[in-house]
Amino acid sequence: MLLPMSPPGTSSCTSNLSNETIKYPWSTDVLTVLLLALHPSTWLNIKDERLKAEFQTLVSTDNLPDDLKQEILHRRRQLYYLKAYKEEEEYEDPMPPSP
């Protein structure tokens, strides 16, 4: 999984197994990816047109690096399928009680 990383050295540790440095995303990085992963129509109900336009610009994937853009689109697909599964689950008949 690809996530944007905070500035070097701000959230990393050194592995005991090698000289390799392992970097972990900050919670703000994860939150950013999750916000970007929301479907663009999420922001369409904002009444203030100026604010709506600002949100749409902020969450646009047009100017992101290709790797990050692909990750965001992958997360959007996952959210779409998760939502579809949840909605399907809600419409299924409950299992009959055991005798």
mmCIF file with all atom_site columns, N, CA and C in Angstrom, residues 1-70:
data_model
loop_
_atom_site.group_PDB
_atom_site.id
_atom_site.type_symbol
_atom_site.label_atom_id
_atom_site.label_alt_id
_atom_site.label_comp_id
_atom_site.label_asym_id
_atom_site.label_entity_id
_atom_site.label_seq_id
_atom_site.pdbx_PDB_ins_code
_atom_site.Cartn_x
_atom_site.Cartn_y
_atom_site.Cartn_z
_atom_site.occupancy
_atom_site.B_iso_or_equiv
_atom_site.pdbx_formal_charge
_atom_site.auth_seq_id
_atom_site.auth_comp_id
_atom_site.auth_asym_id
_atom_site.auth_atom_id
_atom_site.pdbx_PDB_model_num
ATOM 1   N N  . MET A 1 1  ? 0.850   -1.171 0.000   1.00 0.00 ? 1  MET A N  1
ATOM 2   C CA . MET A 1 1  ? 0.000   0.000  0.000   1.00 0.00 ? 1  MET A CA 1
ATOM 3   C C  . MET A 1 1  ? 0.897   1.236  0.000   1.00 0.00 ? 1  MET A C  1
ATOM 4   N N  . LEU A 1 2  ? 0.582   2.178  -0.823  1.00 0.00 ? 2  LEU A N  1
ATOM 5   C CA . LEU A 1 2  ? 1.335   3.422  -0.905  1.00 0.00 ? 2  LEU A CA 1
ATOM 6   C C  . LEU A 1 2  ? 0.618   4.499  -0.119  1.00 0.00 ? 2  LEU A C  1
ATOM 7   N N  . LEU A 1 3  ? 1.360   5.239  0.673   1.00 0.00 ? 3  LEU A N  1
ATOM 8   C CA . LEU A 1 3  ? 0.806   6.360  1.416   1.00 0.00 ? 3  LEU A CA 1
ATOM 9   C C  . LEU A 1 3  ? 1.777   7.517  1.334   1.00 0.00 ? 3  LEU A C  1
ATOM 10  N N  . PRO A 1 4  ? 1.279   8.746  1.343   1.00 0.00 ? 4  PRO A N  1
ATOM 11  C CA . PRO A 1 4  ? 2.206   9.877  1.361   1.00 0.00 ? 4  PRO A CA 1
ATOM 12  C C  . PRO A 1 4  ? 2.991   9.853  2.660   1.00 0.00 ? 4  PRO A C  1
ATOM 13  N N  . MET A 1 5  ? 4.234   10.223 2.592   1.00 0.00 ? 5  MET A N  1
ATOM 14  C CA . MET A 1 5  ? 5.084   10.186 3.780   1.00 0.00 ? 5  MET A CA 1
ATOM 15  C C  . MET A 1 5  ? 5.343   11.590 4.293   1.00 0.00 ? 5  MET A C  1
ATOM 16  N N  . SER A 1 6  ? 5.441   11.705 5.603   1.00 0.00 ? 6  SER A N  1
ATOM 17  C CA . SER A 1 6  ? 5.809   12.965 6.224   1.00 0.00 ? 6  SER A CA 1
ATOM 18  C C  . SER A 1 6  ? 7.277   13.237 5.941   1.00 0.00 ? 6  SER A C  1
ATOM 19  N N  . PRO A 1 7  ? 7.761   14.443 6.253   1.00 0.00 ? 7  PRO A N  1
ATOM 20  C CA . PRO A 1 7  ? 9.158   14.770 5.986   1.00 0.00 ? 7  PRO A CA 1
ATOM 21  C C  . PRO A 1 7  ? 10.107  13.717 6.559   1.00 0.00 ? 7  PRO A C  1
ATOM 22  N N  . PRO A 1 8  ? 11.225  13.443 5.871   1.00 0.00 ? 8  PRO A N  1
ATOM 23  C CA . PRO A 1 8  ? 12.162  12.409 6.310   1.00 0.00 ? 8  PRO A CA 1
ATOM 24  C C  . PRO A 1 8  ? 12.575  12.590 7.764   1.00 0.00 ? 8  PRO A C  1
ATOM 25  N N  . GLY A 1 9  ? 12.659  11.458 8.442   1.00 0.00 ? 9  GLY A N  1
ATOM 26  C CA . GLY A 1 9  ? 13.143  11.472 9.814   1.00 0.00 ? 9  GLY A CA 1
ATOM 27  C C  . GLY A 1 9  ? 12.087  11.799 10.850  1.00 0.00 ? 9  GLY A C  1
ATOM 28  N N  . THR A 1 10 ? 10.882  12.157 10.438  1.00 0.00 ? 10 THR A N  1
ATOM 29  C CA . THR A 1 10 ? 9.882   12.547 11.430  1.00 0.00 ? 10 THR A CA 1
ATOM 30  C C  . THR A 1 10 ? 9.118   11.365 11.986  1.00 0.00 ? 10 THR A C  1
ATOM 31  N N  . SER A 1 11 ? 9.063   10.263 11.263  1.00 0.00 ? 11 SER A N  1
ATOM 32  C CA . SER A 1 11 ? 8.348   9.103  11.783  1.00 0.00 ? 11 SER A CA 1
ATOM 33  C C  . SER A 1 11 ? 8.981   7.831  11.242  1.00 0.00 ? 11 SER A C  1
ATOM 34  N N  . SER A 1 12 ? 10.181  7.565  11.664  1.00 0.00 ? 12 SER A N  1
ATOM 35  C CA . SER A 1 12 ? 10.838  6.365  11.181  1.00 0.00 ? 12 SER A CA 1
ATOM 36  C C  . SER A 1 12 ? 11.538  5.661  12.330  1.00 0.00 ? 12 SER A C  1
ATOM 37  N N  . CYS A 1 13 ? 11.891  4.410  12.099  1.00 0.00 ? 13 CYS A N  1
ATOM 38  C CA . CYS A 1 13 ? 12.655  3.665  13.092  1.00 0.00 ? 13 CYS A CA 1
ATOM 39  C C  . CYS A 1 13 ? 13.654  2.810  12.343  1.00 0.00 ? 13 CYS A C  1
ATOM 40  N N  . THR A 1 14 ? 14.679  2.347  13.037  1.00 0.00 ? 14 THR A N  1
ATOM 41  C CA . THR A 1 14 ? 15.680  1.508  12.422  1.00 0.00 ? 14 THR A CA 1
ATOM 42  C C  . THR A 1 14 ? 15.397  0.066  12.787  1.00 0.00 ? 14 THR A C  1
ATOM 43  N N  . SER A 1 15 ? 15.369  -0.799 11.810  1.00 0.00 ? 15 SER A N  1
ATOM 44  C CA . SER A 1 15 ? 15.120  -2.213 12.036  1.00 0.00 ? 15 SER A CA 1
ATOM 45  C C  . SER A 1 15 ? 16.338  -2.847 12.677  1.00 0.00 ? 15 SER A C  1
ATOM 46  N N  . ASN A 1 16 ? 16.112  -3.763 13.600  1.00 0.00 ? 16 ASN A N  1
ATOM 47  C CA . ASN A 1 16 ? 17.216  -4.480 14.237  1.00 0.00 ? 16 ASN A CA 1
ATOM 48  C C  . ASN A 1 16 ? 17.808  -5.524 13.302  1.00 0.00 ? 16 ASN A C  1
ATOM 49  N N  . LEU A 1 17 ? 17.091  -5.897 12.266  1.00 0.00 ? 17 LEU A N  1
ATOM 50  C CA . LEU A 1 17 ? 17.539  -6.952 11.372  1.00 0.00 ? 17 LEU A CA 1
ATOM 51  C C  . LEU A 1 17 ? 18.534  -6.463 10.325  1.00 0.00 ? 17 LEU A C  1
ATOM 52  N N  . SER A 1 18 ? 18.566  -5.192 10.067  1.00 0.00 ? 18 SER A N  1
ATOM 53  C CA . SER A 1 18 ? 19.475  -4.662 9.047   1.00 0.00 ? 18 SER A CA 1
ATOM 54  C C  . SER A 1 18 ? 19.644  -3.167 9.266   1.00 0.00 ? 18 SER A C  1
ATOM 55  N N  . ASN A 1 19 ? 20.367  -2.526 8.386   1.00 0.00 ? 19 ASN A N  1
ATOM 56  C CA . ASN A 1 19 ? 20.533  -1.076 8.455   1.00 0.00 ? 19 ASN A CA 1
ATOM 57  C C  . ASN A 1 19 ? 19.381  -0.350 7.781   1.00 0.00 ? 19 ASN A C  1
ATOM 58  N N  . GLU A 1 20 ? 18.363  -1.076 7.454   1.00 0.00 ? 20 GLU A N  1
ATOM 59  C CA . GLU A 1 20 ? 17.217  -0.534 6.736   1.00 0.00 ? 20 GLU A CA 1
ATOM 60  C C  . GLU A 1 20 ? 16.356  0.322  7.667   1.00 0.00 ? 20 GLU A C  1
ATOM 61  N N  . THR A 1 21 ? 15.951  1.474  7.190   1.00 0.00 ? 21 THR A N  1
ATOM 62  C CA . THR A 1 21 ? 15.057  2.345  7.951   1.00 0.00 ? 21 THR A CA 1
ATOM 63  C C  . THR A 1 21 ? 13.642  2.125  7.461   1.00 0.00 ? 21 THR A C  1
ATOM 64  N N  . ILE A 1 22 ? 12.736  1.869  8.399   1.00 0.00 ? 22 ILE A N  1
ATOM 65  C CA . ILE A 1 22 ? 11.335  1.646  8.065   1.00 0.00 ? 22 ILE A CA 1
ATOM 66  C C  . ILE A 1 22 ? 10.581  2.928  8.357   1.00 0.00 ? 22 ILE A C  1
ATOM 67  N N  . LYS A 1 23 ? 9.837   3.404  7.385   1.00 0.00 ? 23 LYS A N  1
ATOM 68  C CA . LYS A 1 23 ? 9.083   4.649  7.567   1.00 0.00 ? 23 LYS A CA 1
ATOM 69  C C  . LYS A 1 23 ? 7.611   4.326  7.720   1.00 0.00 ? 23 LYS A C  1
ATOM 70  N N  . TYR A 1 24 ? 6.984   5.003  8.649   1.00 0.00 ? 24 TYR A N  1
ATOM 71  C CA . TYR A 1 24 ? 5.557   4.835  8.893   1.00 0.00 ? 24 TYR A CA 1
ATOM 72  C C  . TYR A 1 24 ? 4.855   6.148  8.575   1.00 0.00 ? 24 TYR A C  1
ATOM 73  N N  . PRO A 1 25 ? 3.686   6.061  7.960   1.00 0.00 ? 25 PRO A N  1
ATOM 74  C CA . PRO A 1 25 ? 2.950   7.304  7.685   1.00 0.00 ? 25 PRO A CA 1
ATOM 75  C C  . PRO A 1 25 ? 2.395   7.897  8.971   1.00 0.00 ? 25 PRO A C  1
ATOM 76  N N  . TRP A 1 26 ? 2.344   9.189  9.043   1.00 0.00 ? 26 TRP A N  1
ATOM 77  C CA . TRP A 1 26 ? 1.727   9.867  10.175  1.00 0.00 ? 26 TRP A CA 1
ATOM 78  C C  . TRP A 1 26 ? 0.223   9.734  10.053  1.00 0.00 ? 26 TRP A C  1
ATOM 79  N N  . SER A 1 27 ? -0.465  9.913  11.141  1.00 0.00 ? 27 SER A N  1
ATOM 80  C CA . SER A 1 27 ? -1.925  9.798  11.110  1.00 0.00 ? 27 SER A CA 1
ATOM 81  C C  . SER A 1 27 ? -2.531  10.830 10.156  1.00 0.00 ? 27 SER A C  1
ATOM 82  N N  . THR A 1 28 ? -1.901  11.988 10.033  1.00 0.00 ? 28 THR A N  1
ATOM 83  C CA . THR A 1 28 ? -2.424  12.993 9.095   1.00 0.00 ? 28 THR A CA 1
ATOM 84  C C  . THR A 1 28 ? -2.272  12.520 7.653   1.00 0.00 ? 28 THR A C  1
ATOM 85  N N  . ASP A 1 29 ? -1.209  11.755 7.360   1.00 0.00 ? 29 ASP A N  1
ATOM 86  C CA . ASP A 1 29 ? -1.034  11.200 6.021   1.00 0.00 ? 29 ASP A CA 1
ATOM 87  C C  . ASP A 1 29 ? -2.148  10.201 5.713   1.00 0.00 ? 29 ASP A C  1
ATOM 88  N N  . VAL A 1 30 ? -2.456  9.356  6.682   1.00 0.00 ? 30 VAL A N  1
ATOM 89  C CA . VAL A 1 30 ? -3.512  8.355  6.500   1.00 0.00 ? 30 VAL A CA 1
ATOM 90  C C  . VAL A 1 30 ? -4.858  9.047  6.330   1.00 0.00 ? 30 VAL A C  1
ATOM 91  N N  . LEU A 1 31 ? -5.125  10.052 7.150   1.00 0.00 ? 31 LEU A N  1
ATOM 92  C CA . LEU A 1 31 ? -6.380  10.795 7.048   1.00 0.00 ? 31 LEU A CA 1
ATOM 93  C C  . LEU A 1 31 ? -6.501  11.471 5.681   1.00 0.00 ? 31 LEU A C  1
ATOM 94  N N  . THR A 1 32 ? -5.413  12.009 5.186   1.00 0.00 ? 32 THR A N  1
ATOM 95  C CA . THR A 1 32 ? -5.414  12.645 3.868   1.00 0.00 ? 32 THR A CA 1
ATOM 96  C C  . THR A 1 32 ? -5.794  11.644 2.783   1.00 0.00 ? 32 THR A C  1
ATOM 97  N N  . VAL A 1 33 ? -5.204  10.457 2.828   1.00 0.00 ? 33 VAL A N  1
ATOM 98  C CA . VAL A 1 33 ? -5.525  9.430  1.834   1.00 0.00 ? 33 VAL A CA 1
ATOM 99  C C  . VAL A 1 33 ? -6.994  9.037  1.936   1.00 0.00 ? 33 VAL A C  1
ATOM 100 N N  . LEU A 1 34 ? -7.504  8.892  3.153   1.00 0.00 ? 34 LEU A N  1
ATOM 101 C CA . LEU A 1 34 ? -8.912  8.522  3.317   1.00 0.00 ? 34 LEU A CA 1
ATOM 102 C C  . LEU A 1 34 ? -9.843  9.617  2.798   1.00 0.00 ? 34 LEU A C  1
ATOM 103 N N  . LEU A 1 35 ? -9.514  10.874 3.055   1.00 0.00 ? 35 LEU A N  1
ATOM 104 C CA . LEU A 1 35 ? -10.336 11.972 2.531   1.00 0.00 ? 35 LEU A CA 1
ATOM 105 C C  . LEU A 1 35 ? -10.296 12.016 1.010   1.00 0.00 ? 35 LEU A C  1
ATOM 106 N N  . LEU A 1 36 ? -9.116  11.797 0.449   1.00 0.00 ? 36 LEU A N  1
ATOM 107 C CA . LEU A 1 36 ? -8.995  11.780 -1.007  1.00 0.00 ? 36 LEU A CA 1
ATOM 108 C C  . LEU A 1 36 ? -9.738  10.588 -1.610  1.00 0.00 ? 36 LEU A C  1
ATOM 109 N N  . ALA A 1 37 ? -9.857  9.508  -0.844  1.00 0.00 ? 37 ALA A N  1
ATOM 110 C CA . ALA A 1 37 ? -10.514 8.300  -1.345  1.00 0.00 ? 37 ALA A CA 1
ATOM 111 C C  . ALA A 1 37 ? -12.034 8.429  -1.388  1.00 0.00 ? 37 ALA A C  1
ATOM 112 N N  . LEU A 1 38 ? -12.589 9.390  -0.659  1.00 0.00 ? 38 LEU A N  1
ATOM 113 C CA . LEU A 1 38 ? -14.037 9.579  -0.711  1.00 0.00 ? 38 LEU A CA 1
ATOM 114 C C  . LEU A 1 38 ? -14.452 9.952  -2.126  1.00 0.00 ? 38 LEU A C  1
ATOM 115 N N  . HIS A 1 39 ? -15.604 9.480  -2.526  1.00 0.00 ? 39 HIS A N  1
ATOM 116 C CA . HIS A 1 39 ? -16.092 9.775  -3.876  1.00 0.00 ? 39 HIS A CA 1
ATOM 117 C C  . HIS A 1 39 ? -16.247 11.290 -4.036  1.00 0.00 ? 39 HIS A C  1
ATOM 118 N N  . PRO A 1 40 ? -15.867 11.846 -5.173  1.00 0.00 ? 40 PRO A N  1
ATOM 119 C CA . PRO A 1 40 ? -15.966 13.298 -5.380  1.00 0.00 ? 40 PRO A CA 1
ATOM 120 C C  . PRO A 1 40 ? -17.364 13.864 -5.137  1.00 0.00 ? 40 PRO A C  1
ATOM 121 N N  . SER A 1 41 ? -18.402 13.064 -5.339  1.00 0.00 ? 41 SER A N  1
ATOM 122 C CA . SER A 1 41 ? -19.766 13.558 -5.118  1.00 0.00 ? 41 SER A CA 1
ATOM 123 C C  . SER A 1 41 ? -20.064 13.805 -3.638  1.00 0.00 ? 41 SER A C  1
ATOM 124 N N  . THR A 1 42 ? -19.185 13.361 -2.757  1.00 0.00 ? 42 THR A N  1
ATOM 125 C CA . THR A 1 42 ? -19.355 13.586 -1.318  1.00 0.00 ? 42 THR A CA 1
ATOM 126 C C  . THR A 1 42 ? -19.536 15.065 -1.011  1.00 0.00 ? 42 THR A C  1
ATOM 127 N N  . TRP A 1 43 ? -18.892 15.898 -1.773  1.00 0.00 ? 43 TRP A N  1
ATOM 128 C CA . TRP A 1 43 ? -18.860 17.333 -1.470  1.00 0.00 ? 43 TRP A CA 1
ATOM 129 C C  . TRP A 1 43 ? -19.920 18.132 -2.233  1.00 0.00 ? 43 TRP A C  1
ATOM 130 N N  . LEU A 1 44 ? -20.732 17.483 -3.047  1.00 0.00 ? 44 LEU A N  1
ATOM 131 C CA . LEU A 1 44 ? -21.693 18.202 -3.889  1.00 0.00 ? 44 LEU A CA 1
ATOM 132 C C  . LEU A 1 44 ? -22.840 18.851 -3.117  1.00 0.00 ? 44 LEU A C  1
ATOM 133 N N  . ASN A 1 45 ? -23.135 18.382 -1.914  1.00 0.00 ? 45 ASN A N  1
ATOM 134 C CA . ASN A 1 45 ? -24.249 18.947 -1.143  1.00 0.00 ? 45 ASN A CA 1
ATOM 135 C C  . ASN A 1 45 ? -23.868 20.184 -0.335  1.00 0.00 ? 45 ASN A C  1
ATOM 136 N N  . ILE A 1 46 ? -22.630 20.632 -0.445  1.00 0.00 ? 46 ILE A N  1
ATOM 137 C CA . ILE A 1 46 ? -22.224 21.862 0.239   1.00 0.00 ? 46 ILE A CA 1
ATOM 138 C C  . ILE A 1 46 ? -22.930 23.024 -0.445  1.00 0.00 ? 46 ILE A C  1
ATOM 139 N N  . LYS A 1 47 ? -23.650 23.811 0.329   1.00 0.00 ? 47 LYS A N  1
ATOM 140 C CA . LYS A 1 47 ? -24.472 24.898 -0.235  1.00 0.00 ? 47 LYS A CA 1
ATOM 141 C C  . LYS A 1 47 ? -23.638 26.078 -0.731  1.00 0.00 ? 47 LYS A C  1
ATOM 142 N N  . ASP A 1 48 ? -22.624 26.451 0.025   1.00 0.00 ? 48 ASP A N  1
ATOM 143 C CA . ASP A 1 48 ? -21.767 27.586 -0.335  1.00 0.00 ? 48 ASP A CA 1
ATOM 144 C C  . ASP A 1 48 ? -20.918 27.195 -1.550  1.00 0.00 ? 48 ASP A C  1
ATOM 145 N N  . GLU A 1 49 ? -21.192 27.811 -2.692  1.00 0.00 ? 49 GLU A N  1
ATOM 146 C CA . GLU A 1 49 ? -20.521 27.445 -3.945  1.00 0.00 ? 49 GLU A CA 1
ATOM 147 C C  . GLU A 1 49 ? -19.007 27.652 -3.883  1.00 0.00 ? 49 GLU A C  1
ATOM 148 N N  . ARG A 1 50 ? -18.587 28.706 -3.217  1.00 0.00 ? 50 ARG A N  1
ATOM 149 C CA . ARG A 1 50 ? -17.146 28.975 -3.109  1.00 0.00 ? 50 ARG A CA 1
ATOM 150 C C  . ARG A 1 50 ? -16.466 27.880 -2.289  1.00 0.00 ? 50 ARG A C  1
ATOM 151 N N  . LEU A 1 51 ? -17.093 27.489 -1.181  1.00 0.00 ? 51 LEU A N  1
ATOM 152 C CA . LEU A 1 51 ? -16.549 26.439 -0.324  1.00 0.00 ? 51 LEU A CA 1
ATOM 153 C C  . LEU A 1 51 ? -16.563 25.089 -1.047  1.00 0.00 ? 51 LEU A C  1
ATOM 154 N N  . LYS A 1 52 ? -17.645 24.826 -1.776  1.00 0.00 ? 52 LYS A N  1
ATOM 155 C CA . LYS A 1 52 ? -17.740 23.573 -2.531  1.00 0.00 ? 52 LYS A CA 1
ATOM 156 C C  . LYS A 1 52 ? -16.617 23.496 -3.567  1.00 0.00 ? 52 LYS A C  1
ATOM 157 N N  . ALA A 1 53 ? -16.389 24.584 -4.283  1.00 0.00 ? 53 ALA A N  1
ATOM 158 C CA . ALA A 1 53 ? -15.321 24.614 -5.290  1.00 0.00 ? 53 ALA A CA 1
ATOM 159 C C  . ALA A 1 53 ? -13.959 24.404 -4.643  1.00 0.00 ? 53 ALA A C  1
ATOM 160 N N  . GLU A 1 54 ? -13.760 24.989 -3.465  1.00 0.00 ? 54 GLU A N  1
ATOM 161 C CA . GLU A 1 54 ? -12.485 24.821 -2.763  1.00 0.00 ? 54 GLU A CA 1
ATOM 162 C C  . GLU A 1 54 ? -12.281 23.360 -2.361  1.00 0.00 ? 54 GLU A C  1
ATOM 163 N N  . PHE A 1 55 ? -13.320 22.723 -1.842  1.00 0.00 ? 55 PHE A N  1
ATOM 164 C CA . PHE A 1 55 ? -13.219 21.310 -1.472  1.00 0.00 ? 55 PHE A CA 1
ATOM 165 C C  . PHE A 1 55 ? -12.921 20.449 -2.695  1.00 0.00 ? 55 PHE A C  1
ATOM 166 N N  . GLN A 1 56 ? -13.613 20.719 -3.792  1.00 0.00 ? 56 GLN A N  1
ATOM 167 C CA . GLN A 1 56 ? -13.399 19.925 -4.994  1.00 0.00 ? 56 GLN A CA 1
ATOM 168 C C  . GLN A 1 56 ? -11.978 20.092 -5.522  1.00 0.00 ? 56 GLN A C  1
ATOM 169 N N  . THR A 1 57 ? -11.421 21.275 -5.386  1.00 0.00 ? 57 THR A N  1
ATOM 170 C CA . THR A 1 57 ? -10.033 21.499 -5.784  1.00 0.00 ? 57 THR A CA 1
ATOM 171 C C  . THR A 1 57 ? -9.077  20.756 -4.855  1.00 0.00 ? 57 THR A C  1
ATOM 172 N N  . LEU A 1 58 ? -9.355  20.812 -3.553  1.00 0.00 ? 58 LEU A N  1
ATOM 173 C CA . LEU A 1 58 ? -8.485  20.160 -2.570  1.00 0.00 ? 58 LEU A CA 1
ATOM 174 C C  . LEU A 1 58 ? -8.442  18.648 -2.733  1.00 0.00 ? 58 LEU A C  1
ATOM 175 N N  . VAL A 1 59 ? -9.562  18.037 -3.074  1.00 0.00 ? 59 VAL A N  1
ATOM 176 C CA . VAL A 1 59 ? -9.608  16.574 -3.160  1.00 0.00 ? 59 VAL A CA 1
ATOM 177 C C  . VAL A 1 59 ? -9.417  16.053 -4.585  1.00 0.00 ? 59 VAL A C  1
ATOM 178 N N  . SER A 1 60 ? -9.118  16.939 -5.512  1.00 0.00 ? 60 SER A N  1
ATOM 179 C CA . SER A 1 60 ? -8.875  16.520 -6.887  1.00 0.00 ? 60 SER A CA 1
ATOM 180 C C  . SER A 1 60 ? -7.589  15.694 -6.966  1.00 0.00 ? 60 SER A C  1
ATOM 181 N N  . THR A 1 61 ? -7.636  14.635 -7.750  1.00 0.00 ? 61 THR A N  1
ATOM 182 C CA . THR A 1 61 ? -6.442  13.805 -7.935  1.00 0.00 ? 61 THR A CA 1
ATOM 183 C C  . THR A 1 61 ? -5.651  14.213 -9.175  1.00 0.00 ? 61 THR A C  1
ATOM 184 N N  . ASP A 1 62 ? -6.095  15.243 -9.868  1.00 0.00 ? 62 ASP A N  1
ATOM 185 C CA . ASP A 1 62 ? -5.463  15.644 -11.130 1.00 0.00 ? 62 ASP A CA 1
ATOM 186 C C  . ASP A 1 62 ? -3.982  15.983 -10.996 1.00 0.00 ? 62 ASP A C  1
ATOM 187 N N  . ASN A 1 63 ? -3.587  16.616 -9.903  1.00 0.00 ? 63 ASN A N  1
ATOM 188 C CA . ASN A 1 63 ? -2.204  17.069 -9.766  1.00 0.00 ? 63 ASN A CA 1
ATOM 189 C C  . ASN A 1 63 ? -1.364  16.190 -8.849  1.00 0.00 ? 63 ASN A C  1
ATOM 190 N N  . LEU A 1 64 ? -1.856  15.001 -8.532  1.00 0.00 ? 64 LEU A N  1
ATOM 191 C CA . LEU A 1 64 ? -1.109  14.092 -7.662  1.00 0.00 ? 64 LEU A CA 1
ATOM 192 C C  . LEU A 1 64 ? -0.114  13.274 -8.476  1.00 0.00 ? 64 LEU A C  1
ATOM 193 N N  . PRO A 1 65 ? 0.965   12.811 -7.829  1.00 0.00 ? 65 PRO A N  1
ATOM 194 C CA . PRO A 1 65 ? 1.878   11.889 -8.519  1.00 0.00 ? 65 PRO A CA 1
ATOM 195 C C  . PRO A 1 65 ? 1.109   10.624 -8.930  1.00 0.00 ? 65 PRO A C  1
ATOM 196 N N  . ASP A 1 66 ? 1.536   9.994  -10.016 1.00 0.00 ? 66 ASP A N  1
ATOM 197 C CA . ASP A 1 66 ? 0.814   8.839  -10.553 1.00 0.00 ? 66 ASP A CA 1
ATOM 198 C C  . ASP A 1 66 ? 0.629   7.715  -9.533  1.00 0.00 ? 66 ASP A C  1
ATOM 199 N N  . ASP A 1 67 ? 1.668   7.400  -8.758  1.00 0.00 ? 67 ASP A N  1
ATOM 200 C CA . ASP A 1 67 ? 1.554   6.319  -7.770  1.00 0.00 ? 67 ASP A CA 1
ATOM 201 C C  . ASP A 1 67 ? 0.487   6.626  -6.730  1.00 0.00 ? 67 ASP A C  1
ATOM 202 N N  . LEU A 1 68 ? 0.466   7.854  -6.252  1.00 0.00 ? 68 LEU A N  1
ATOM 203 C CA . LEU A 1 68 ? -0.525  8.241  -5.250  1.00 0.00 ? 68 LEU A CA 1
ATOM 204 C C  . LEU A 1 68 ? -1.922  8.271  -5.871  1.00 0.00 ? 68 LEU A C  1
ATOM 205 N N  . LYS A 1 69 ? -2.015  8.755  -7.104  1.00 0.00 ? 69 LYS A N  1
ATOM 206 C CA . LYS A 1 69 ? -3.307  8.785  -7.798  1.00 0.00 ? 69 LYS A CA 1
ATOM 207 C C  . LYS A 1 69 ? -3.867  7.366  -7.934  1.00 0.00 ? 69 LYS A C  1
ATOM 208 N N  . GLN A 1 70 ? -3.015  6.416  -8.313  1.00 0.00 ? 70 GLN A N  1
ATOM 209 C CA . GLN A 1 70 ? -3.455  5.025  -8.438  1.00 0.00 ? 70 GLN A CA 1
ATOM 210 C C  . GLN A 1 70 ? -3.913  4.466  -7.093  1.00 0.00 ? 70 GLN A C  1
#
